[in-house]
mmCIF file of C-alpha atoms in Angstrom:
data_model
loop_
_atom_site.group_PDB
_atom_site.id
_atom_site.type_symbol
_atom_site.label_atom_id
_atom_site.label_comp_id
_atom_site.label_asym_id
_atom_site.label_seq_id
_atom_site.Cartn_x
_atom_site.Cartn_y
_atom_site.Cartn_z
ATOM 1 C CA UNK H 17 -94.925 -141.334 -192.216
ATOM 2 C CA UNK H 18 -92.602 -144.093 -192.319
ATOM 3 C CA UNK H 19 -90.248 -142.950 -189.193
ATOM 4 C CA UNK H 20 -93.606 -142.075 -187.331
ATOM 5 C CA UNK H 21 -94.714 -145.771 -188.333
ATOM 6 C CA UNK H 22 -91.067 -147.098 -187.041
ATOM 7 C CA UNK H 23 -91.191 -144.844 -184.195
ATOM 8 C CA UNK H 24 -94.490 -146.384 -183.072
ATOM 9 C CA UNK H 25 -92.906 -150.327 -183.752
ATOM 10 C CA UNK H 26 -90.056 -149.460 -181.027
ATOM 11 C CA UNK H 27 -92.331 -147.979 -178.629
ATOM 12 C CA UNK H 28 -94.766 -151.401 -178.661
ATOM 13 C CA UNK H 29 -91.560 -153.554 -178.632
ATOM 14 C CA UNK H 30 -90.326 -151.754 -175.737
ATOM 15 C CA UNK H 31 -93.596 -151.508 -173.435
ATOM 16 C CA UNK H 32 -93.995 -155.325 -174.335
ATOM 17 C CA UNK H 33 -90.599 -156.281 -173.082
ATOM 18 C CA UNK H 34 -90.662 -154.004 -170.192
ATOM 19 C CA UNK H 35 -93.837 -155.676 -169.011
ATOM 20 C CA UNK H 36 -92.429 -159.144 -169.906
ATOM 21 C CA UNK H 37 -89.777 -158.186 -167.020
ATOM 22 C CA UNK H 38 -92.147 -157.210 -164.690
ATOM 23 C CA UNK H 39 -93.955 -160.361 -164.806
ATOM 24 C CA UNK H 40 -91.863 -163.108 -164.612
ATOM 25 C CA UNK H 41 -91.840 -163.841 -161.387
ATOM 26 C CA UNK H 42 -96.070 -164.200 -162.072
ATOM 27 C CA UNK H 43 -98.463 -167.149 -162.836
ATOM 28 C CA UNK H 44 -99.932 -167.357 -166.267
ATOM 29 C CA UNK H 45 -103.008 -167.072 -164.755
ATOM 30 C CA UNK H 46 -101.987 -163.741 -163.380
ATOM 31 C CA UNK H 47 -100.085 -162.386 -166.176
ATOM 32 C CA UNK H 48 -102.096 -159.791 -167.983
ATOM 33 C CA UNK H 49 -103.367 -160.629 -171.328
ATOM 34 C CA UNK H 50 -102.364 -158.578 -174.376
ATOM 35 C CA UNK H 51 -104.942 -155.944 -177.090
ATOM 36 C CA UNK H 52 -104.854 -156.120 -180.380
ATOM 37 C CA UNK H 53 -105.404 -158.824 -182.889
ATOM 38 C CA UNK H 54 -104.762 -162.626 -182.797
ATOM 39 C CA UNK H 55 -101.974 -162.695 -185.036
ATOM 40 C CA UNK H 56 -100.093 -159.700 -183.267
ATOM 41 C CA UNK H 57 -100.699 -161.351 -180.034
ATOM 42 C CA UNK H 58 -99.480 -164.753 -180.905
ATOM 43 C CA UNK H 59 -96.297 -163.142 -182.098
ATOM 44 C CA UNK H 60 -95.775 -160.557 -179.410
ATOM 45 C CA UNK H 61 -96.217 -163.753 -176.848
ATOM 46 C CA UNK H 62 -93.712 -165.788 -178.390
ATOM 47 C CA UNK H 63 -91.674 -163.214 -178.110
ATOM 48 C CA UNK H 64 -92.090 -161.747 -174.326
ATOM 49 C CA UNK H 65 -92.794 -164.981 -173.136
ATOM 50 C CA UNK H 66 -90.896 -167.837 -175.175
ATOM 51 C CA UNK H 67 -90.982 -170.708 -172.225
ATOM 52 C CA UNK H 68 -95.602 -169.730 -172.249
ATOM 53 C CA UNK H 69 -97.416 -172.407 -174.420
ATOM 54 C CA UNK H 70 -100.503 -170.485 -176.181
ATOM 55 C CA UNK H 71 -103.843 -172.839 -175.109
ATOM 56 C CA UNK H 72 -105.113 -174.975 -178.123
ATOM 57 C CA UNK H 73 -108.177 -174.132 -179.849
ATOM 58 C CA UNK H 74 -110.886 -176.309 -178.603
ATOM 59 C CA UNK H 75 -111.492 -178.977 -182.268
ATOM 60 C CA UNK H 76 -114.680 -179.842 -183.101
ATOM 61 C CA UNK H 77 -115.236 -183.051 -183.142
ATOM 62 C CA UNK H 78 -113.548 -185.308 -185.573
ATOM 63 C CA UNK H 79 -114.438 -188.716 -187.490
ATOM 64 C CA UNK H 80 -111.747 -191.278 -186.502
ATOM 65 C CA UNK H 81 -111.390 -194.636 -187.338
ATOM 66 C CA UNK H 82 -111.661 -197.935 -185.311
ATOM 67 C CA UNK H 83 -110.484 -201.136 -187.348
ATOM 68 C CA UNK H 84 -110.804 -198.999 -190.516
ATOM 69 C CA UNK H 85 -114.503 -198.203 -190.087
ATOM 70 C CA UNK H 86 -115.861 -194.632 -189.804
ATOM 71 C CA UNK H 87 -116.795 -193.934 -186.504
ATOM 72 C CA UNK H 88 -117.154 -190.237 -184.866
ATOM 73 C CA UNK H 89 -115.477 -189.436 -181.577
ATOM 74 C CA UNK H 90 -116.952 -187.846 -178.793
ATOM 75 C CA UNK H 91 -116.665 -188.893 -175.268
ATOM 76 C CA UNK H 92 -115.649 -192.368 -176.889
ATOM 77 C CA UNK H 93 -115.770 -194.444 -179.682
ATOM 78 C CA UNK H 94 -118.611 -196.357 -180.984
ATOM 79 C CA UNK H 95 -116.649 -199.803 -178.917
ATOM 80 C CA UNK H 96 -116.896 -202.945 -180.674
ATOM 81 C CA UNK H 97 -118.397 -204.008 -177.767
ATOM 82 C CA UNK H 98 -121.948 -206.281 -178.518
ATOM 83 C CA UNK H 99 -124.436 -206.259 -175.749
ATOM 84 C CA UNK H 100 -127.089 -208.562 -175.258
ATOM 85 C CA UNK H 101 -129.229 -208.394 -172.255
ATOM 86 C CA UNK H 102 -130.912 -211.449 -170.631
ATOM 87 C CA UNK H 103 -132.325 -210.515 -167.549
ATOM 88 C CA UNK H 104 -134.976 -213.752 -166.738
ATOM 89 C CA UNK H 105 -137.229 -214.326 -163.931
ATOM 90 C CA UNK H 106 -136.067 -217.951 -164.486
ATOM 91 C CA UNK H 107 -132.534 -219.198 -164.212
ATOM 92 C CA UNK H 108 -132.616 -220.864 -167.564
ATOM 93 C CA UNK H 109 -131.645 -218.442 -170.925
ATOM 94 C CA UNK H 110 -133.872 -219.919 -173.832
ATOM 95 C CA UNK H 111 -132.079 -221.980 -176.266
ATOM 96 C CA UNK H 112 -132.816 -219.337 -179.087
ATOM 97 C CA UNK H 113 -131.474 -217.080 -177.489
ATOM 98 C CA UNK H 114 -128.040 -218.847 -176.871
ATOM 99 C CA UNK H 115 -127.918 -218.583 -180.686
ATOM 100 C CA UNK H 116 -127.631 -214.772 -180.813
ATOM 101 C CA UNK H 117 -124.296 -215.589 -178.855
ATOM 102 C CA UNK H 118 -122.716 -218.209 -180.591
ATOM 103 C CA UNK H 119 -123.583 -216.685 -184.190
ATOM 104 C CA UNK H 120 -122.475 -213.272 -182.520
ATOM 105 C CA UNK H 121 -119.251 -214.735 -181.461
ATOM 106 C CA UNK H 122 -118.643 -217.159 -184.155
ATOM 107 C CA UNK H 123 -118.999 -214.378 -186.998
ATOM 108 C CA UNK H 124 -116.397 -211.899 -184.579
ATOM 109 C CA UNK H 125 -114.235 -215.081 -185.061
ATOM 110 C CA UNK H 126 -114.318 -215.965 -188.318
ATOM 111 C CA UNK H 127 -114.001 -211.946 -189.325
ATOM 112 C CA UNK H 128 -110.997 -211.910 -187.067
ATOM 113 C CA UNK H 129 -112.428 -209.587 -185.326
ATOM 114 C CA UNK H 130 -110.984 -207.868 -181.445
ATOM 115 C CA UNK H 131 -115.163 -207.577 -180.863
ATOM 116 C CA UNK H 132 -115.947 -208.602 -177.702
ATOM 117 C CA UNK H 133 -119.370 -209.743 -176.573
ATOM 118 C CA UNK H 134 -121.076 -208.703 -173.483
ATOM 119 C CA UNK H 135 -123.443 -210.831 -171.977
ATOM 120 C CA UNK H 136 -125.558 -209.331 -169.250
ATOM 121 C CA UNK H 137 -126.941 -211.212 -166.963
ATOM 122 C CA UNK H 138 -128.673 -210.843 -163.306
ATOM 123 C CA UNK H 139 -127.325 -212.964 -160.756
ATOM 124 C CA UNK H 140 -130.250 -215.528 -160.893
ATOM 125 C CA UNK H 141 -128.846 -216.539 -164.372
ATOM 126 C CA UNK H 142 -126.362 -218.068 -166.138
ATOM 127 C CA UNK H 143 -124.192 -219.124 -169.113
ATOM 128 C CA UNK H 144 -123.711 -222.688 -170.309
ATOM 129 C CA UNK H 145 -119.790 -223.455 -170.367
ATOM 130 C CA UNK H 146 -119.909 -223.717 -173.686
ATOM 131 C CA UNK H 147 -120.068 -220.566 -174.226
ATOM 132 C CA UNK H 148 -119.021 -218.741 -171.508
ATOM 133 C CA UNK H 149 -115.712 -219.896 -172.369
ATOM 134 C CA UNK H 150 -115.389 -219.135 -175.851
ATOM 135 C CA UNK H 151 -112.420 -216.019 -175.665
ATOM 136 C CA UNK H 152 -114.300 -212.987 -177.448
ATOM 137 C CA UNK H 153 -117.488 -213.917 -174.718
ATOM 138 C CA UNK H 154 -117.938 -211.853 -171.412
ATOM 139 C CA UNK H 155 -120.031 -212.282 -168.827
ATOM 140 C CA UNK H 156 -121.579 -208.953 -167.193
ATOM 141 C CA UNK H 157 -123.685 -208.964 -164.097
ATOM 142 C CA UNK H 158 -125.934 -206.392 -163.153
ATOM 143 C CA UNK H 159 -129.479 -205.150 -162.126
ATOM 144 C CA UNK H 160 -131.973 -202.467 -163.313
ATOM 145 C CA UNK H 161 -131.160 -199.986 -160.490
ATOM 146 C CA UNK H 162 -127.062 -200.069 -161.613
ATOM 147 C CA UNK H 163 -127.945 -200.263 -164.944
ATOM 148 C CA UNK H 164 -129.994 -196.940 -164.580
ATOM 149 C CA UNK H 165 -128.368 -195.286 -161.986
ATOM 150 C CA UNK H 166 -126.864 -191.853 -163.143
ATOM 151 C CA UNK H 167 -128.951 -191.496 -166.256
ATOM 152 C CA UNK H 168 -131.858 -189.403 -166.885
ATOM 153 C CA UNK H 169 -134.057 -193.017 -166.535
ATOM 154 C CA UNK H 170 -132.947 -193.490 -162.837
ATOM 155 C CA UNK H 171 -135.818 -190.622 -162.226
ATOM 156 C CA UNK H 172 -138.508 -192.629 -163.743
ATOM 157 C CA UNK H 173 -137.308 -195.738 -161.815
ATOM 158 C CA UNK H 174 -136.760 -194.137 -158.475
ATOM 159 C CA UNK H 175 -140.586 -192.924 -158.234
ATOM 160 C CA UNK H 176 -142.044 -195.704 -157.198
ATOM 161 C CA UNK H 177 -144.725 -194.993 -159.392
ATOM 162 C CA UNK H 178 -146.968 -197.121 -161.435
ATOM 163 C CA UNK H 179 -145.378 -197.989 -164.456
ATOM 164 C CA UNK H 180 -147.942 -200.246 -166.664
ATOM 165 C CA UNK H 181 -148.956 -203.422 -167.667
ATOM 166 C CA UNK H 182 -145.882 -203.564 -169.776
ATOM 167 C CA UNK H 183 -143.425 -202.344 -167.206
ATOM 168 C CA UNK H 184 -141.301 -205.906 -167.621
ATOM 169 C CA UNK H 185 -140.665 -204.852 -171.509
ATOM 170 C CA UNK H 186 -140.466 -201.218 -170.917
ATOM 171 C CA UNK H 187 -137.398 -202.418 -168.406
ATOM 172 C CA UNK H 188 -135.591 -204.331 -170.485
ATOM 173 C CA UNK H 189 -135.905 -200.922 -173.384
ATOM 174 C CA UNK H 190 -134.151 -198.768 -170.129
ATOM 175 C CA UNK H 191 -131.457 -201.511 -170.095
ATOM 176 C CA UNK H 192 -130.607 -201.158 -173.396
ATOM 177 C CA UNK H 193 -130.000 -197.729 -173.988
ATOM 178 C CA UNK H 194 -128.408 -197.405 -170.617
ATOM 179 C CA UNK H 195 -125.425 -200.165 -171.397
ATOM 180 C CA UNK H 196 -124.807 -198.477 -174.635
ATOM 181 C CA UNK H 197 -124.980 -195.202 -173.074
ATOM 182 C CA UNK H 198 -122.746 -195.924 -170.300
ATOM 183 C CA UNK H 199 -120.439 -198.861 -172.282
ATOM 184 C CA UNK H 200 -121.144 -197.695 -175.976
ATOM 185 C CA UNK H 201 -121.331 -200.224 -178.723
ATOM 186 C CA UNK H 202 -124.007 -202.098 -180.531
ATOM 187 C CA UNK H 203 -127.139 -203.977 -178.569
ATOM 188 C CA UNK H 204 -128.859 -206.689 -179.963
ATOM 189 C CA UNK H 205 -132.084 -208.785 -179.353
ATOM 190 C CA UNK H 206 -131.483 -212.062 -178.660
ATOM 191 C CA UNK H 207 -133.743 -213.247 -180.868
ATOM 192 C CA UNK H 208 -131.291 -212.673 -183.837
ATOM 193 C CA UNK H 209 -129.150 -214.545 -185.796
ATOM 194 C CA UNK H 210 -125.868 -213.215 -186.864
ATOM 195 C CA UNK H 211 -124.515 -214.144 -190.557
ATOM 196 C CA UNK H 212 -121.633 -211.740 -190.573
ATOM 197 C CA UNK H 213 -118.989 -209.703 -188.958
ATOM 198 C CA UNK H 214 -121.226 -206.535 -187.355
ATOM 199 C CA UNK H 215 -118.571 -204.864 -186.844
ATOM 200 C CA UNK H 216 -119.015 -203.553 -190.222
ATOM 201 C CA UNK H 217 -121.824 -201.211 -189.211
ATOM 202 C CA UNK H 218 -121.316 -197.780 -188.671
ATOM 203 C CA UNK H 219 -123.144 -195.917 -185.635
ATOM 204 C CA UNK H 220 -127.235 -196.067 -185.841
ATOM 205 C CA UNK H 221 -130.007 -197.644 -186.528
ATOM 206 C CA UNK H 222 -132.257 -199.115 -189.135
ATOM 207 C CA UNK H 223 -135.896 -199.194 -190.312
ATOM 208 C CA UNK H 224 -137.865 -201.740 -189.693
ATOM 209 C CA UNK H 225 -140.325 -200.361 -192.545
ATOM 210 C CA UNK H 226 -138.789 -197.766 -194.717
ATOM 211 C CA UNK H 227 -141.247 -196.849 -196.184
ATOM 212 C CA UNK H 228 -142.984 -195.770 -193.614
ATOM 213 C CA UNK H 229 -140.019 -194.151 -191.883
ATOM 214 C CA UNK H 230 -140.112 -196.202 -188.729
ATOM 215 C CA UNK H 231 -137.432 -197.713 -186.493
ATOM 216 C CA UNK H 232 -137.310 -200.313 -184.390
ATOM 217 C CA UNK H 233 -134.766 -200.688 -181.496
ATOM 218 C CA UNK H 234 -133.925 -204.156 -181.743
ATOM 219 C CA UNK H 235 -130.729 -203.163 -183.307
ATOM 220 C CA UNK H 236 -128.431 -199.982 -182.840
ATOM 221 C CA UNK H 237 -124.429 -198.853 -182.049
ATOM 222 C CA UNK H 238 -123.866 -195.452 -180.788
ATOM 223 C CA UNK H 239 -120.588 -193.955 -178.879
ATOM 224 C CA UNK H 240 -120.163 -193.756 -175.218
ATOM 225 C CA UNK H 241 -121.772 -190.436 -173.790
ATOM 226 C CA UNK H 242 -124.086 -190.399 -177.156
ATOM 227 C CA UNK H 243 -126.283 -187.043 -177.030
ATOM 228 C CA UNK H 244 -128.581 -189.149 -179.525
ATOM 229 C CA UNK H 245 -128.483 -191.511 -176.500
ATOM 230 C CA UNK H 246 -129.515 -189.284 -174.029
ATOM 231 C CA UNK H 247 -132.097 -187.632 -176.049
ATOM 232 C CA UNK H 248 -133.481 -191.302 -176.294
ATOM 233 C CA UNK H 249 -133.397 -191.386 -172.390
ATOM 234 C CA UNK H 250 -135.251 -187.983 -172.221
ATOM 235 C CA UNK H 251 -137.600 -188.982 -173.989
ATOM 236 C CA UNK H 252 -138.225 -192.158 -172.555
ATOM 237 C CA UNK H 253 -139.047 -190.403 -169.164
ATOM 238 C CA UNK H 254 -140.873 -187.065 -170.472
ATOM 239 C CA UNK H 255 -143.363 -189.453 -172.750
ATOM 240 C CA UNK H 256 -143.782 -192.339 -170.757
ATOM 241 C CA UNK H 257 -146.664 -194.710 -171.410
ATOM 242 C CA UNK H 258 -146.522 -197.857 -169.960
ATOM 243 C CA UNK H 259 -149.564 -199.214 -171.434
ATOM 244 C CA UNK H 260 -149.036 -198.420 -174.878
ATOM 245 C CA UNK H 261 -147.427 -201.613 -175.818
ATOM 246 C CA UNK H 262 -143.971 -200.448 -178.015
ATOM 247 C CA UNK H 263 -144.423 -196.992 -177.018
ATOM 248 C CA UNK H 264 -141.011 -196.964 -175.048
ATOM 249 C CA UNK H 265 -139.312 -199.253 -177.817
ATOM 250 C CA UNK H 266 -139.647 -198.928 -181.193
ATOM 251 C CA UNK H 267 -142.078 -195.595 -181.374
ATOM 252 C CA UNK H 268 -139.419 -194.214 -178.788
ATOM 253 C CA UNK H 269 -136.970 -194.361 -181.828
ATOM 254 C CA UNK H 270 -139.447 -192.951 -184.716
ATOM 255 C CA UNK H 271 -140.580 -190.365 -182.610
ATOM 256 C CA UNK H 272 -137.686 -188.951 -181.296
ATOM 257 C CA UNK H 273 -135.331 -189.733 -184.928
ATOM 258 C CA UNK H 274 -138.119 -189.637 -187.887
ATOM 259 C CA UNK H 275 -140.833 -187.147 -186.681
ATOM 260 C CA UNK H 276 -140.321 -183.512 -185.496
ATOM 261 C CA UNK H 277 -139.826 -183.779 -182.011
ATOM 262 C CA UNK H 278 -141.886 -182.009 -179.778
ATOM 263 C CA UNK H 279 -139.025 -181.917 -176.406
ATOM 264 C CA UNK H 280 -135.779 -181.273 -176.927
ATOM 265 C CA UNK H 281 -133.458 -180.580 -179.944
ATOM 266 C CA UNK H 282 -135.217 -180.886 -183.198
ATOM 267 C CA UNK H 283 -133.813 -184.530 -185.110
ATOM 268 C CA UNK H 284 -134.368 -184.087 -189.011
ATOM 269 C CA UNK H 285 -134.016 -187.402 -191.232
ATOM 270 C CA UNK H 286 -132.741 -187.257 -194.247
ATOM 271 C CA UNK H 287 -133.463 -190.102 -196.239
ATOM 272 C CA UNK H 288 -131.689 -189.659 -199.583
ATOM 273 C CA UNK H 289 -128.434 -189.793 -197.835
ATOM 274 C CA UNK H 290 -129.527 -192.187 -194.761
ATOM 275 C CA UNK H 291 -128.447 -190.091 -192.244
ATOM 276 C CA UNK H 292 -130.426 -188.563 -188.891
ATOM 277 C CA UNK H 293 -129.168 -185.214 -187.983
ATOM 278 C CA UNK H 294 -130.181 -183.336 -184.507
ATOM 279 C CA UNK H 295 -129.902 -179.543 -183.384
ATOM 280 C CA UNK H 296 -127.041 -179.444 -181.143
ATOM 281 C CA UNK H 297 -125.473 -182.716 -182.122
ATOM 282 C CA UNK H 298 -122.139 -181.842 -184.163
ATOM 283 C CA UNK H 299 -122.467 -185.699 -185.477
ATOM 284 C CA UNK H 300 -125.158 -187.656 -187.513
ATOM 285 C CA UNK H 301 -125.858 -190.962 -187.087
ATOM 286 C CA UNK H 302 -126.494 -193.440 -190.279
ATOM 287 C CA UNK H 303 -129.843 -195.202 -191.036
ATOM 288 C CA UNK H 304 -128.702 -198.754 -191.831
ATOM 289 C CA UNK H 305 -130.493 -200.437 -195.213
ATOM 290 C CA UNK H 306 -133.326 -202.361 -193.910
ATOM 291 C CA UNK H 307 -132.017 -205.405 -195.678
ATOM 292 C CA UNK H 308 -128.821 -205.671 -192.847
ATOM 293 C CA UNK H 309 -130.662 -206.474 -189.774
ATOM 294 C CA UNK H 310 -134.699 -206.955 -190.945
ATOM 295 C CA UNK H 311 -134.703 -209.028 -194.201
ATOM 296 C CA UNK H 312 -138.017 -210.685 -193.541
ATOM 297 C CA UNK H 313 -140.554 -207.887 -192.301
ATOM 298 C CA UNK H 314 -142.809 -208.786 -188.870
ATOM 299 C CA UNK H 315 -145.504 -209.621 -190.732
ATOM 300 C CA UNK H 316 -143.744 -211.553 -193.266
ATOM 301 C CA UNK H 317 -142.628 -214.302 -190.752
ATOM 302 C CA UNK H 318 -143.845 -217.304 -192.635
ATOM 303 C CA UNK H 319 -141.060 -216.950 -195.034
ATOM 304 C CA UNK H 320 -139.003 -218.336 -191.811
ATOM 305 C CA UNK H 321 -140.198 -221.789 -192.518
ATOM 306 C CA UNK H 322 -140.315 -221.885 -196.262
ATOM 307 C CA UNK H 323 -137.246 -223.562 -198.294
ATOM 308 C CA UNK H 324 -134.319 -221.154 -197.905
ATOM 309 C CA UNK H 325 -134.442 -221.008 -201.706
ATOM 310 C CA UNK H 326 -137.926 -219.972 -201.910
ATOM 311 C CA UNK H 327 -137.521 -217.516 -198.708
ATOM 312 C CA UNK H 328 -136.064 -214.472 -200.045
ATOM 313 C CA UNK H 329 -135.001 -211.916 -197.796
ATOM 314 C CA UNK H 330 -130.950 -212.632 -196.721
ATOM 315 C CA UNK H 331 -128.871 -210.091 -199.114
ATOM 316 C CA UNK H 332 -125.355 -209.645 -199.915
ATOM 317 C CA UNK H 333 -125.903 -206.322 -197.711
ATOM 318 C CA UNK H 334 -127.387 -208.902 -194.601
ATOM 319 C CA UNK H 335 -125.302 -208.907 -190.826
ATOM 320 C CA UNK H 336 -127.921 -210.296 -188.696
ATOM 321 C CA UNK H 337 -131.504 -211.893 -189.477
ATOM 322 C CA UNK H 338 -133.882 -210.643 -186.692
ATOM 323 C CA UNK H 339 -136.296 -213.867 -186.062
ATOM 324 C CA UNK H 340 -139.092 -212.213 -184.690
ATOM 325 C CA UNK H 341 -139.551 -214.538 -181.967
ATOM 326 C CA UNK H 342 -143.224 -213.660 -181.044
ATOM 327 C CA UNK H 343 -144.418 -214.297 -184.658
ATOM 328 C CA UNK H 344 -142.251 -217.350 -185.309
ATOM 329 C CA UNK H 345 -142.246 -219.300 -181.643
ATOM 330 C CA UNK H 346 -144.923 -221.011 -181.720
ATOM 331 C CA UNK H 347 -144.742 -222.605 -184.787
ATOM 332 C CA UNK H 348 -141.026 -223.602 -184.397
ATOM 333 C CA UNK H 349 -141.994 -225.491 -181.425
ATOM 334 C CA UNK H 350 -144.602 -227.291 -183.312
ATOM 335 C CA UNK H 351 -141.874 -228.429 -186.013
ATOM 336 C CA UNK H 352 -139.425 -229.268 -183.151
ATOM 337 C CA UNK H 353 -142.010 -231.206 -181.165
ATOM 338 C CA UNK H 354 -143.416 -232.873 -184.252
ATOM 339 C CA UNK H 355 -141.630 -232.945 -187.903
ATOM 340 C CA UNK H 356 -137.395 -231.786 -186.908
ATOM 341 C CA UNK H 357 -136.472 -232.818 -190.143
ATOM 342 C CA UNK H 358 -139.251 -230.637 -191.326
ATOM 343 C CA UNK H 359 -137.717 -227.983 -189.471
ATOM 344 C CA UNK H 360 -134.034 -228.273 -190.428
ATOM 345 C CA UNK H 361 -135.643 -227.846 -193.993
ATOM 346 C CA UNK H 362 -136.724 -224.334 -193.388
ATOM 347 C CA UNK H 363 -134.955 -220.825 -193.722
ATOM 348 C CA UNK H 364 -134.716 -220.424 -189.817
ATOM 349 C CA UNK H 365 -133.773 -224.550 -189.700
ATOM 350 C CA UNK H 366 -130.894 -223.587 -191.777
ATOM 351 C CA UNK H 367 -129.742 -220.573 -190.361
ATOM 352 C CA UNK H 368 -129.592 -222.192 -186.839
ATOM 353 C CA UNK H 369 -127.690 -225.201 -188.019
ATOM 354 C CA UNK H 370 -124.951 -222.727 -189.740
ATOM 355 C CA UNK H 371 -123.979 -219.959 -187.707
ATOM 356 C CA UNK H 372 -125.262 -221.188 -184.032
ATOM 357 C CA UNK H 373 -125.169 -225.169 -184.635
ATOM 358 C CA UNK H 374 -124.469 -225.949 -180.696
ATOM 359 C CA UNK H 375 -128.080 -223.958 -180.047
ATOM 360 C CA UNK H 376 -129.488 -225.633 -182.747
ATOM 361 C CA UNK H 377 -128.659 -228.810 -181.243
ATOM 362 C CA UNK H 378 -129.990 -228.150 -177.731
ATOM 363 C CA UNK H 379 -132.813 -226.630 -179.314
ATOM 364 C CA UNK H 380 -133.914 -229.992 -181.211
ATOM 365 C CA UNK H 381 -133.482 -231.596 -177.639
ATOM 366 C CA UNK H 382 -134.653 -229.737 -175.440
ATOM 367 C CA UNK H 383 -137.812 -228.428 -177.627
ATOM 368 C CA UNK H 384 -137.833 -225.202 -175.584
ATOM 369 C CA UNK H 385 -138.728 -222.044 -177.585
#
C-alpha cells in the first residue's frame, strides 16, 4: 500500500510539472485550472506556478475606525462630513438657522475636530461672511435635479407628475437622503442647536418617541453608497404620498426601519440592543438614545422658554437640541419683538447665546424667526 500510495505522489507531481511546462508561455486566464481540494490546489500552484498570485478571497465587510469611532465600511465611510440644506425661495437664510452652523462649527472646533460642514445652498442664496469664512465651513451649490440625478428619486422627479400640496417639504426630504447617499455623513435640520462634538455618533438614527418606536429624519449619518440609504430612496418613490403631510419624512423612516416592510428587504429593530438590522444588509445601523438629538419632545415645546433650570431635557448623553421651529417660532418672535431680556432668560435664550452667540445677536436685531 505504501509504494502504491508513493507511486501515485510521483505520478501527480509529474503530470503537474509537465503541464506547468506546457503553459508558460499562456495567460492566467487561459491556463487551465486544477481538481481536487483547496488545500492541494493552493500547494500544487505554488509549486507549478511560483511567479502566479492565488486571487484573494472576497472579505466581508469589516468595522473600521474613523477618529477612533466605530464606523462600518462599505463603499465609504460614514465621512465626518455635516450637511445642512437651505434651499430658499428667498435669498435671505433665517437667522435661526445660521445657528445650526455656527454651533455646528463651533462644537467641530472646540472638539478639535477634522469635521467639515457642508452648507448647501441654491444659487439664489447665500452665506454671511461671517461664516462662510470660518475654516471647517463649506459652501456647496446645487439644485434638486443634481441633487437627485442618478438615484432611484430622479424617477419620481423626472415624471412631471403631480406631486402634492406638500411637494416643497417632500423636496427638501429627497435632498437629504440624496447628499448623504451620494456624499455620506450626517444631515441635520437647521433648526438645531449643537452642544457638542457630533462626531461622536455612530451611523443611524434616533427616535423621536421611543416608546412608540418612531423616527424622525431630522437627524441621521450613514456611509456613502448606504443600502439602508437606498432602501430609504425606494421607498420614497414606491409609497409616495404627497398629501400626507410627513409621510415622505419621518413615517418614511418608521416604516421602512421599525415596521415590517412591505417592499423590499425585510428591516427588523431590535430595541434591547438599539440596533436596526435589514435582510441583505451585512451591517446594522444604531438607534441613537432619544436624549442626544430630541431632549424636549414636539409637543413638549414650552419647556423652550422656561428657566433652563426648570427646563429639563439637555443630558450628559445630549449632541444637538432639535428646536422644533414650527412649535416654538412664533412665540420666540413675540419675546424678541416684545420682552428680549425675557427671552435671553429662557432655555432656547440660553442655548443661542452659548453655542451660536453671533445668530443670537442678529436674531435680537433683526427679529426674524
Amino acid at each position: 500500500a505504501a509504494s502504491m500510495l508513493a507511486l501515485l505522489v510521483t505520478a501527480s507531481c509529474a503530470s503537474w510539472i509537465a503541464l506547468g511546462r506546457a503553459t508558460t508561455s499562456m495567460t492566467l486566464a487561459e491556463r487551465p485550472r486544477p481538481v481536487g481540494s483547496a488545500l492541494g490546489q493552493s500547494f500544487l500552484a505554488r509549486l507549478v506556478f511560483p511567479s502566479v498570485r492565488e486571487e484573494p478571497a472576497v472579505a466581508k465587510p469589516v468595522i473600521r475606525r474613523w477618529e477612533g469611532r466605530g464606523v462600518a465600511a462599505d463603499d465609504g465611510l460614514a465621512r465626518n462630513v455635516f450637511h445642512l440644506v437651505f434651499f430658499y425661495k428667498s435669498s435671505d437664510i433665517p437667522s435661526t438657522n445660521l445657528c445650526a452652523v455656527e454651533s455646528l462649527s463651533q462644537s467641530l472646533t472646540a472638539a478639535k475636530s477634522t469635521g467639515v460642514v457642508w452648507v448647501w445652498l441654491d444659487k439664489s442664496s447665500s452665506l454671511p461672511d461671517s461664516l462662510r469664512d470660518l475654516p471647517n465651513v463649506e459652501v456647496k451649490y446645487g439644485d434638486l435635479g443634481a441633487m437627485v440625478a442618478g438615484t432611484p428619486l430622479a424617477a419620481l422627479y423626472d415624471s412631471h407628475r403631480d406631486l402634492g400640496k406638500y411637494a416643497e417639504q417632500n423636496k427638501a426630504n429627497a435632498i437629504r437622503l440624496a447628499a448623504v447617499f451620494k456624499h455620506g455623513g450626517t444631515y441635520l435640520d437647521g433648526d438645531f442647536v449643537v452642544v457638542k462634538d457630533p462626531s461622536v455618533l455612530w451611523e443611524g438614527a434616533a427616535f423621536e418617541v421611543r416608546q412608540a418606536h418612531r423616527f424622525n429624519n431630522a437627524a441621521f449619518k450613514f456611509r456613502r453608497n448606504s443600502s439602508h440609504v437606498l432602501a430609504l430612496m425606494e421607498e420614497f418613490v414606491a409609497g409616495y404620498d404627497g398629501d400626507a403631510w410627513g409621510h415622505q419624512g419621518p413615517s418614511l423612516f418608521s416604516r421602512v426601519f421599525s415596521s415590517p416592510y412591505k417592499r423590499g428587504r425585510a428591516c427588523g429593530l431590535n430595541p434591547q440592543a438599539s440596533r436596526v438590522s435589514c435582510e441583505g444588509i451585512p451591517y446594522d445601523f444604531r438607534v441613537w438614545n432619544t436624549d442626544t438629538v430630541y431632549p424636549f419632545a414636539y409637543q413638549n415645546t414650552s419647556l423652550f422658554f422656561a428657566r433652563p433650570e426648570d427646563a429639563p431635557g439637555v443630558t450628559n448623553e445630549t449632541v444637538m437640541v432639535h428646536c422644533w421651529h414650527k412649535g416654538t417660532k412664533r412665540l420666540e418672535a413675540h419675546l424678541c419683538h416684545s420682552d428680549q431680556d425675557a427671552l435671553k432668560a429662557t432655555m432656547i435664550g440660553a442655548l443661542r447665546s452659548k453655542h451660536c452667540p453671533q445668530s443670537f445677536a442678529k436674531i435680537l436685531h433683526d427679529c426674524a424667526i
